[in-house]
Coordinates of C-alpha atoms in Angstrom, one line a residue:
M339 CA -3.5 7.4 -25.8
A340 CA -0.9 4.6 -25.4
A341 CA -0.8 2.7 -22.3
P342 CA 2.0 3.3 -20.0
A343 CA 5.0 0.8 -20.0
T344 CA 4.2 0.1 -16.5
D345 CA 1.2 -1.1 -17.2
Y346 CA 2.5 -4.7 -17.7
L347 CA -0.8 -6.4 -17.9
Q348 CA -2.2 -4.2 -20.4
L349 CA -5.0 -3.8 -18.3
A350 CA -6.0 -0.3 -19.9
S351 CA -7.4 -2.1 -22.7
N352 CA -9.1 -4.7 -20.9
P353 CA -13.0 -4.6 -20.9
K354 CA -13.3 -6.3 -17.7
V355 CA -10.9 -4.1 -15.8
M356 CA -12.3 -1.1 -17.2
K357 CA -15.6 -1.7 -16.2
M358 CA -14.6 -2.8 -13.0
L359 CA -12.8 0.5 -12.4
A360 CA -15.9 2.4 -13.9
S361 CA -18.6 0.6 -10.9
H362 CA -16.1 2.3 -8.4
S363 CA -17.1 5.8 -10.2
A364 CA -13.4 5.4 -11.3
G365 CA -13.8 5.8 -15.2
N366 CA -11.6 8.9 -15.0
E367 CA -8.5 7.3 -13.9
K368 CA -5.6 6.4 -15.9
I369 CA -3.9 3.3 -15.1
L370 CA -0.1 3.8 -14.0
F371 CA 0.7 0.5 -13.1
S372 CA -0.4 -3.3 -13.2
E373 CA 1.3 -6.4 -12.4
K374 CA 0.6 -9.4 -10.5
V375 CA 2.0 -9.7 -6.9
D376 CA 1.9 -11.5 -4.0
K377 CA -0.1 -10.2 -0.8
V378 CA 0.9 -11.4 2.1
N379 CA -1.8 -12.1 4.9
R380 CA -1.5 -11.8 8.5
K381 CA -0.4 -15.6 8.9
G382 CA 2.5 -14.9 6.3
K383 CA 1.0 -16.7 3.5
A384 CA 1.2 -15.1 0.1
Q385 CA -1.7 -14.9 -2.1
Q386 CA -1.3 -13.7 -5.7
R387 CA -3.2 -10.7 -6.8
V388 CA -3.3 -8.2 -9.6
L389 CA -2.1 -4.7 -8.3
I390 CA -3.5 -1.8 -10.2
C391 CA -2.3 1.8 -9.5
T392 CA -4.1 4.6 -11.0
T393 CA -3.8 8.5 -11.3
R394 CA -6.4 8.3 -8.1
S395 CA -6.6 4.9 -6.6
C396 CA -4.8 1.5 -5.7
Y397 CA -6.6 -1.8 -6.5
N398 CA -6.2 -5.4 -4.9
V399 CA -7.6 -7.3 -7.4
K400 CA -8.2 -11.1 -8.1
A401 CA -6.3 -12.5 -10.8
G402 CA -8.3 -14.0 -13.8
S403 CA -11.4 -12.9 -12.4
F404 CA -10.2 -9.1 -12.1
K405 CA -12.7 -8.9 -9.1
C406 CA -12.1 -5.9 -6.9
K407 CA -11.1 -6.9 -3.1
R408 CA -10.2 -3.6 -2.0
R409 CA -9.5 0.0 -3.3
I410 CA -7.6 2.5 -1.6
T411 CA -7.6 6.3 -2.9
L412 CA -4.4 7.9 -2.9
A413 CA -6.1 10.3 -0.5
K414 CA -6.4 7.3 2.0
L415 CA -2.6 6.8 2.2
H416 CA -0.9 7.4 5.0
S417 CA 2.8 6.1 4.4
I418 CA 4.6 3.0 3.0
T419 CA 7.3 0.9 4.6
I420 CA 9.8 -0.8 2.3
N421 CA 12.5 -3.4 2.5
A422 CA 13.9 -3.6 -1.1
A423 CA 16.4 -6.2 -0.5
V424 CA 13.5 -8.7 0.6
S425 CA 11.2 -7.1 -2.2
K426 CA 8.6 -6.4 0.5
F427 CA 6.5 -3.2 1.0
V428 CA 3.8 -2.1 3.0
M429 CA 0.8 0.6 2.2
H430 CA -0.1 2.2 5.4
V431 CA -3.8 3.4 5.5
I432 CA -5.3 6.7 7.3
D433 CA -7.9 5.3 9.7
D434 CA -7.7 1.9 8.6
Y435 CA -5.7 -1.8 8.3
D436 CA -2.7 -2.0 5.9
Y437 CA -2.0 -4.0 3.0
Y438 CA 1.6 -6.0 2.9
F439 CA 2.8 -6.8 -0.5
Q440 CA 5.9 -9.1 -1.9
T441 CA 7.0 -8.2 -5.6
P442 CA 10.5 -7.5 -7.4
K443 CA 9.1 -4.6 -8.5
C444 CA 8.5 -2.8 -5.0
Q445 CA 10.6 0.2 -5.6
E446 CA 9.1 1.0 -8.8
I447 CA 5.3 0.6 -7.5
V448 CA 6.6 2.8 -4.5
R449 CA 7.9 5.5 -7.0
I450 CA 4.8 5.4 -9.3
V451 CA 2.4 5.8 -6.0
T452 CA 4.6 8.7 -4.4
E453 CA 4.9 10.5 -7.7
A454 CA 0.8 9.9 -8.2
V455 CA 0.3 11.1 -4.4
Q456 CA 2.5 14.3 -5.0
T457 CA 0.3 15.1 -8.4
S458 CA -3.2 14.5 -7.3
E459 CA -3.0 15.3 -3.3
S460 CA -0.1 18.0 -3.7
R461 CA 1.7 16.3 -0.8
V462 CA 4.5 14.3 -0.1
L463 CA 4.0 10.3 1.1
P464 CA 6.4 9.4 3.9
V465 CA 8.3 6.3 2.8
E466 CA 10.2 4.3 5.4
N467 CA 13.0 2.3 4.4
T468 CA 13.6 -0.8 7.0
D469 CA 15.9 -3.6 7.6
V470 CA 12.9 -5.6 9.1
T471 CA 12.2 -8.9 7.0
D472 CA 9.2 -9.9 8.6
L473 CA 6.7 -6.6 7.8
N474 CA 3.9 -8.4 9.3
K475 CA 5.6 -6.9 12.6
L476 CA 4.8 -3.4 11.4
V477 CA 1.5 -4.1 9.7
I478 CA -2.0 -3.1 11.3
T479 CA -4.4 -5.9 10.5
K480 CA -8.2 -5.7 9.6
Q481 CA -8.8 -7.5 13.0
Q482 CA -6.5 -4.8 14.9
A483 CA -8.0 -2.2 13.1
R484 CA -11.5 -3.3 14.1
T485 CA -10.7 -3.9 17.8
Q486 CA -8.0 -1.2 18.4
G487 CA -9.0 1.3 16.2
V488 CA -6.3 3.2 14.0
H489 CA -5.5 6.8 13.9
R490 CA -3.5 8.5 11.4
S491 CA -3.4 12.0 9.9
P492 CA -1.6 12.6 6.4
A493 CA 1.3 14.9 6.2
P494 CA 0.4 18.2 5.3
A495 CA 0.6 19.3 1.7
G496 CA 4.2 20.2 0.8
A497 CA 5.8 18.7 3.9
A498 CA 9.0 16.7 3.5
S499 CA 8.9 12.9 4.2
P500 CA 9.3 12.1 7.8
S501 CA 9.5 8.6 9.6
A502 CA 6.1 9.1 10.7
A503 CA 4.6 6.9 13.6
P504 CA 1.1 6.5 14.9
A505 CA -0.2 9.0 17.4
G506 CA 1.0 8.3 21.0
G507 CA 4.3 6.4 19.6
A508 CA 7.9 7.6 18.9
A509 CA 8.9 8.3 15.8
A510 CA 10.8 5.7 13.9
D511 CA 14.6 5.3 13.9
G512 CA 15.4 4.6 10.2
G513 CA 14.3 1.1 10.1
A514 CA 15.6 -0.5 13.4
G515 CA 12.4 0.7 15.4
V516 CA 8.5 1.0 14.9
A517 CA 7.8 2.1 11.3
A518 CA 5.4 4.4 9.9
G519 CA 1.9 2.9 10.7
A520 CA 3.1 0.1 12.8
P521 CA 0.7 -1.5 15.0
A522 CA -0.4 0.4 18.1
S523 CA 0.8 -2.4 20.5
A524 CA 4.3 -1.9 18.8
A525 CA 4.5 1.9 19.1
S526 CA 2.9 1.9 22.9
A527 CA 6.2 0.4 24.4
P528 CA 7.5 1.8 27.3
A529 CA 9.9 5.0 26.5
A530 CA 12.9 3.1 28.7
A531 CA 12.5 0.2 25.8
A532 CA 13.0 2.8 23.1
A533 CA 15.9 4.9 24.4
P534 CA 19.6 4.0 23.4
P535 CA 21.6 1.8 25.8

């Protein structure tokens, strides 16, 4: 079977990558997308990575060695926040820390991932569009996840795509407020501060 056109790095025919997928008991996964992207760390620094999206998971892989840094199954994806104007998006993960990426192909990735979630999980993955340019403000870091904990539940199967927020927080307001999966510190601001003037 020919690789999809969105497998830009042609990794479906790369023995090293297929071995890596098999090591995660993922040999039955089909690659839907591959491309070099910038992963943005908590200090705002860009680190070049290869993002591989399959029919079951998303992989953050080191360029060159194709060593897997993290695998996020589609079942563990909570939501996505995207600012297409600045080519940035965040994958929010159920009960875990988030991943922040920058790439001109951000809209294509979001489309592919949401379609894969719909197909494999029979649920709608919430997507939040935001005007925030520094998406680190909306990211739960690994350190925050360890010290504060993360409590998120996936949208129920067949549900619409709401502007979700962490438990105990207000819903996002279309990009100006706390986006889906924003850190607890942002979501727990006093209600009066979130109210319109």
